[in-house]
Coordinates of N, CA and C in Angstrom, one line a residue:
X119 N 0.9 -1.2 0.3 CA -0.3 -0.5 0.1 C 0.7 1.1 0.2
X120 N 2.5 1.3 0.5 CA 3.2 2.4 0.2 C 3.8 1.8 -0.7
X121 N 4.0 2.9 -1.8 CA 4.8 2.9 -3.0 C 6.5 3.7 -3.0
X122 N 7.3 3.0 -3.6 CA 8.6 4.1 -3.0 C 9.7 4.3 -4.4
X123 N 9.8 4.8 -5.0 CA 10.5 5.3 -6.5 C 12.0 6.3 -5.7
X124 N 13.4 5.5 -6.1 CA 14.1 6.4 -6.2 C 14.2 6.9 -7.3
X125 N 15.7 7.6 -7.3 CA 16.0 8.5 -8.6 C 17.2 9.1 -8.2
X126 N 18.1 9.2 -9.2 CA 19.2 10.6 -8.9 C 20.6 9.5 -9.0
X127 N 20.5 8.5 -9.2 CA 21.8 7.6 -9.5 C 22.1 8.0 -10.4
X128 N 23.7 7.3 -10.4 CA 24.6 7.5 -11.8 C 25.9 7.3 -11.3
X129 N 26.7 7.6 -12.6 CA 28.1 6.9 -12.3 C 29.0 9.2 -12.0
X130 N 29.7 8.9 -11.3 CA 30.3 10.2 -10.3 C 31.9 9.6 -10.2
X131 N 32.6 10.5 -9.8 CA 34.2 10.6 -10.3 C 34.0 10.9 -8.5
X132 N 35.3 9.8 -8.1 CA 35.5 10.3 -6.5 C 35.7 11.7 -6.0
X133 N 35.2 11.8 -5.1 CA 35.3 13.6 -4.5 C 34.1 13.7 -4.8
X134 N 33.1 13.3 -5.7 CA 32.2 14.0 -6.3 C 30.8 14.3 -5.6
X135 N 29.7 14.3 -6.0 CA 28.0 14.3 -5.5 C 27.6 14.0 -5.8
X136 N 26.4 13.0 -5.4 CA 25.2 13.3 -6.2 C 24.1 13.2 -4.9
X137 N 22.8 13.4 -5.3 CA 21.3 13.5 -4.8 C 20.8 12.7 -4.8
X138 N 20.0 11.8 -4.1 CA 19.1 10.8 -4.2 C 18.1 11.2 -3.8
X139 N 16.3 10.8 -4.8 CA 15.6 11.3 -4.1 C 14.4 9.7 -4.3
X140 N 13.8 9.9 -3.2 CA 12.7 9.0 -2.8 C 11.1 9.4 -3.0
X141 N 10.5 9.5 -4.0 CA 8.7 9.7 -3.7 C 8.4 8.7 -3.1
X142 N 7.4 8.9 -2.2 CA 6.8 8.2 -1.9 C 4.7 8.3 -2.0
X143 N 4.5 7.1 -2.0 CA 2.9 7.0 -2.6 C 1.9 6.1 -2.0
X144 N 0.5 6.6 -1.3 CA -0.5 5.4 -1.6 C 0.2 5.6 0.0
X145 N -0.3 4.7 0.7 CA -0.8 4.8 2.3 C 0.6 5.7 3.3
X146 N 0.5 6.9 2.2 CA 2.4 7.5 3.6 C 1.5 8.1 4.8
X147 N 0.6 7.9 5.3 CA 0.5 8.5 6.8 C 0.7 7.4 7.8
X148 N 0.5 6.3 7.2 CA 1.2 5.4 8.2 C 2.5 5.1 8.0
X149 N 3.2 6.2 7.8 CA 4.7 5.6 7.8 C 5.2 6.7 8.9
X150 N 6.5 6.2 9.5 CA 6.7 6.4 10.6 C 8.3 7.1 10.6
X151 N 8.8 6.6 10.1 CA 10.7 6.5 9.4 C 11.1 6.5 8.2
X152 N 11.7 6.9 7.8 CA 12.2 6.2 6.4 C 13.8 6.2 6.7
X153 N 14.6 5.5 5.5 CA 16.0 5.2 5.5 C 16.6 5.3 4.5
X154 N 17.8 5.0 4.1 CA 18.5 4.6 2.9 C 19.1 3.9 3.4
X155 N 19.6 2.9 3.0 CA 20.4 1.4 2.1 C 21.1 1.2 1.3
X156 N 22.0 0.2 1.4 CA 22.9 0.0 0.0 C 23.3 -1.2 0.2
X157 N 23.9 -1.8 -1.1 CA 24.3 -3.1 -0.7 C 25.0 -3.1 -1.9
X158 N 26.3 -3.5 -1.9 CA 27.2 -3.9 -2.2 C 27.3 -4.7 -3.2
X159 N 28.2 -5.7 -4.2 CA 28.5 -6.7 -4.4 C 28.9 -7.5 -3.8
X160 N 28.6 -8.7 -3.0 CA 29.2 -9.8 -2.0 C 29.2 -9.2 -0.8
X161 N 28.0 -8.5 -0.7 CA 28.0 -7.5 1.0 C 26.8 -7.7 1.1
X162 N 26.9 -7.8 2.7 CA 25.2 -7.7 3.1 C 24.5 -6.5 3.0
X163 N 23.7 -6.2 2.8 CA 22.5 -5.0 2.8 C 22.8 -4.6 4.5
X164 N 23.3 -2.7 4.0 CA 23.8 -1.8 5.3 C 22.8 -0.8 5.5
X165 N 22.5 -0.6 6.5 CA 21.7 0.8 6.7 C 22.4 1.7 6.8
X166 N 22.5 3.1 6.2 CA 23.0 4.1 6.2 C 22.8 5.6 6.9
X167 N 21.8 5.9 6.8 CA 21.0 7.2 7.4 C 19.7 6.7 7.6
X168 N 19.1 6.8 8.4 CA 17.6 6.5 9.1 C 17.1 8.2 9.7
X169 N 16.1 8.3 9.5 CA 14.7 9.6 9.8 C 13.9 9.4 10.4
X170 N 13.1 10.5 11.5 CA 11.5 10.4 11.9 C 11.2 11.2 11.0
X171 N 10.3 10.8 10.6 CA 9.6 11.9 9.6 C 9.2 13.1 10.7
X172 N 8.8 12.5 11.4 CA 7.7 14.1 12.3 C 8.8 14.8 12.8
X173 N 9.9 14.2 14.1 CA 10.6 15.8 14.3 C 12.0 15.9 13.1
X174 N 12.1 14.7 12.3 CA 13.5 15.1 11.5 C 14.9 14.4 12.6
X175 N 14.5 14.0 13.7 CA 15.8 13.5 14.4 C 16.5 12.5 13.2
X176 N 17.8 11.9 13.1 CA 18.5 11.5 12.3 C 19.4 10.6 12.9
X177 N 19.9 9.3 12.2 CA 20.9 8.5 12.3 C 21.6 8.3 11.4
X178 N 23.4 7.9 11.5 CA 24.3 7.9 10.0 C 24.9 6.8 11.0
X179 N 25.2 6.4 9.7 CA 25.9 4.6 9.8 C 27.3 5.6 10.0
X180 N 28.6 4.7 10.9 CA 29.7 5.6 11.0 C 30.7 5.4 9.2
X181 N 30.0 4.9 8.7 CA 30.9 4.9 7.5 C 30.7 5.9 6.3
X182 N 29.3 6.6 6.8 CA 28.7 7.7 5.8 C 28.5 8.7 6.9
X183 N 29.1 9.3 7.6 CA 28.8 10.5 8.7 C 29.8 11.3 8.7
X184 N 29.1 12.9 8.6 CA 30.0 13.7 8.0 C 30.0 13.7 6.4
X185 N 30.0 12.5 5.7 CA 30.3 13.2 4.1 C 28.3 12.7 3.4
X186 N 27.5 12.4 4.5 CA 26.0 11.8 3.7 C 25.2 12.5 4.5
X187 N 24.2 13.2 4.2 CA 22.5 14.1 4.8 C 21.9 13.5 4.4
X188 N 20.7 12.6 5.6 CA 19.7 12.4 5.3 C 18.4 13.7 5.7
X189 N 17.1 13.9 4.9 CA 16.0 15.1 4.8 C 15.5 14.8 3.9
X190 N 14.4 15.0 4.7 CA 12.9 15.0 4.6 C 11.9 16.4 4.2
X191 N 11.2 15.9 2.7 CA 10.2 17.1 2.6 C 9.0 16.4 2.5
X192 N 8.2 16.7 3.8 CA 7.4 15.9 4.4 C 5.9 16.3 3.0
X193 N 6.0 17.7 3.3 CA 4.4 18.3 2.1 C 4.6 17.6 0.6
X194 N 6.4 17.4 0.1 CA 6.5 17.0 -1.2 C 6.3 15.3 -1.3
X195 N 6.4 14.9 0.3 CA 6.3 13.0 0.2 C 8.0 12.4 -0.6
X196 N 8.7 13.3 -0.1 CA 9.9 12.9 -0.9 C 11.3 12.7 0.7
X197 N 11.7 11.9 0.4 CA 12.9 11.8 0.8 C 14.3 11.7 0.2
X198 N 15.3 12.5 1.1 CA 16.7 12.8 0.1 C 18.0 12.0 0.9
X199 N 18.7 11.6 -0.2 CA 20.0 11.4 0.2 C 20.9 12.4 -0.2
X200 N 22.1 13.4 0.2 CA 23.0 14.3 -0.3 C 24.0 13.4 0.0
X201 N 24.8 13.2 -0.5 CA 26.0 12.3 -0.7 C 27.2 13.0 -1.3
X202 N 27.7 13.5 -0.4 CA 29.5 14.2 -0.6 C 30.5 13.2 -0.3
X203 N 31.9 13.6 -1.3 CA 33.0 13.2 -1.1 C 33.1 11.7 -1.1
X204 N 32.4 11.3 -2.2 CA 32.0 9.9 -2.9 C 33.4 9.4 -2.9
X205 N 33.8 7.6 -2.7 CA 34.5 7.3 -2.9 C 34.4 5.8 -3.8
X206 N 35.1 5.3 -3.8 CA 34.9 4.1 -5.0 C 33.8 3.2 -3.8
X207 N 34.6 3.0 -2.7 CA 34.1 1.7 -1.9 C 32.2 2.5 -2.0
X208 N 32.5 3.6 -1.9 CA 30.6 3.9 -1.9 C 29.7 2.8 -3.1
X209 N 30.3 2.7 -4.9 CA 29.3 2.2 -5.0 C 28.4 1.0 -4.7
X210 N 27.3 1.0 -5.2 CA 26.0 0.0 -4.7 C 24.6 0.3 -5.2
X211 N 24.2 -0.7 -5.1 CA 23.0 -0.2 -5.2 C 22.1 0.3 -3.8
X212 N 21.5 1.7 -4.2 CA 20.7 2.3 -3.2 C 19.5 1.9 -2.7
X213 N 19.1 1.4 -1.9 CA 17.6 1.3 -1.6 C 16.9 2.5 -0.5
X214 N 15.5 3.3 -1.2 CA 15.1 3.9 0.0 C 14.0 2.8 0.6
X215 N 13.9 3.4 1.1 CA 12.7 2.1 2.8 C 11.9 3.1 3.7
X216 N 10.7 2.2 4.0 CA 10.1 3.1 5.1 C 9.3 2.4 6.2
X217 N 9.0 2.9 7.5 CA 8.5 1.9 8.9 C 7.6 2.4 9.0
X218 N 6.7 1.7 8.9 CA 5.7 1.7 10.3 C 5.6 2.2 11.2
X219 N 7.0 2.0 12.1 CA 6.9 2.2 13.7 C 8.5 2.7 13.7
X220 N 9.0 3.2 15.0 CA 10.5 3.3 15.0 C 10.9 4.5 14.8
X221 N 12.1 4.8 15.1 CA 12.0 6.3 14.7 C 13.7 5.9 13.8
X222 N 13.9 5.1 12.8 CA 15.1 5.1 11.7 C 16.6 5.0 12.6
X223 N 16.6 4.0 13.2 CA 17.6 3.8 14.0 C 17.9 1.8 13.3
X224 N 19.4 1.5 14.0 CA 19.3 0.0 13.4 C 18.4 -1.0 14.3
X225 N 17.6 -0.8 14.8 CA 16.6 -1.2 15.5 C 15.3 -1.4 15.1
X226 N 15.2 -0.5 14.2 CA 13.8 -0.1 13.0 C 13.7 -1.0 12.5
X227 N 12.0 -1.6 12.1 CA 11.9 -2.9 11.2 C 11.5 -2.3 10.1
X228 N 12.0 -1.9 8.7 CA 11.2 -1.4 7.4 C 10.6 -2.5 7.1
X229 N 9.4 -1.9 6.5 CA 8.3 -2.5 5.4 C 8.3 -1.8 4.3
X230 N 8.7 -1.1 4.2 CA 8.2 -1.0 2.6 C 10.4 -0.7 1.6
X231 N 10.0 -0.9 0.5 CA 10.7 -0.8 -0.1 C 10.8 -0.2 -1.9
X232 N 12.2 0.3 -2.1 CA 12.2 0.5 -3.4 C 12.4 0.0 -4.3
X233 N 12.9 -0.3 -5.5 CA 12.9 -0.5 -6.6 C 15.0 -0.8 -6.3
X234 N 15.0 0.2 -5.8 CA 17.3 0.4 -6.0 C 17.5 1.2 -6.9
X235 N 18.4 1.6 -6.7 CA 19.3 2.7 -8.1 C 20.8 2.5 -7.8
X236 N 21.6 2.0 -9.0 CA 23.0 2.2 -9.2 C 23.2 3.4 -8.9
X237 N 24.5 3.5 -8.0 CA 25.3 4.5 -7.6 C 26.9 4.1 -8.2
X238 N 27.3 4.3 -9.0 CA 28.6 4.0 -9.2 C 29.6 5.5 -9.3
X239 N 30.9 5.0 -8.6 CA 32.4 6.1 -8.1 C 33.3 5.2 -8.6
X240 N 33.7 5.9 -9.7 CA 34.8 6.0 -10.5 C 36.3 6.8 -9.7
X241 N 37.2 5.8 -9.8 CA 38.3 6.5 -8.9 C 39.4 7.1 -9.9

């Protein structure tokens, strides 16, 4: 009942920036928190950042803290991930996710997922 569509992925040089967007539709009032994940080849899915939609409080993984910023525009039903100082190690498929409960921390269980968007960082 909730649909998530990511956009903004692509190819970027090391040190560059990208902004990912996630448009939410459907029963969006059931969503309490949202987050960004990524999965690189041969690795487990990793939570990068989460946000509580009402208060805007955030969580960041150590691997992206200081480089990535999660934000939301509640009026536009859109989630963003601003990625700066990108490294080749950031190359992965990036996913937007939404949770019916929780505050976007690692303990949050996510219920809905987008299709993913490829981010490739060249050296």
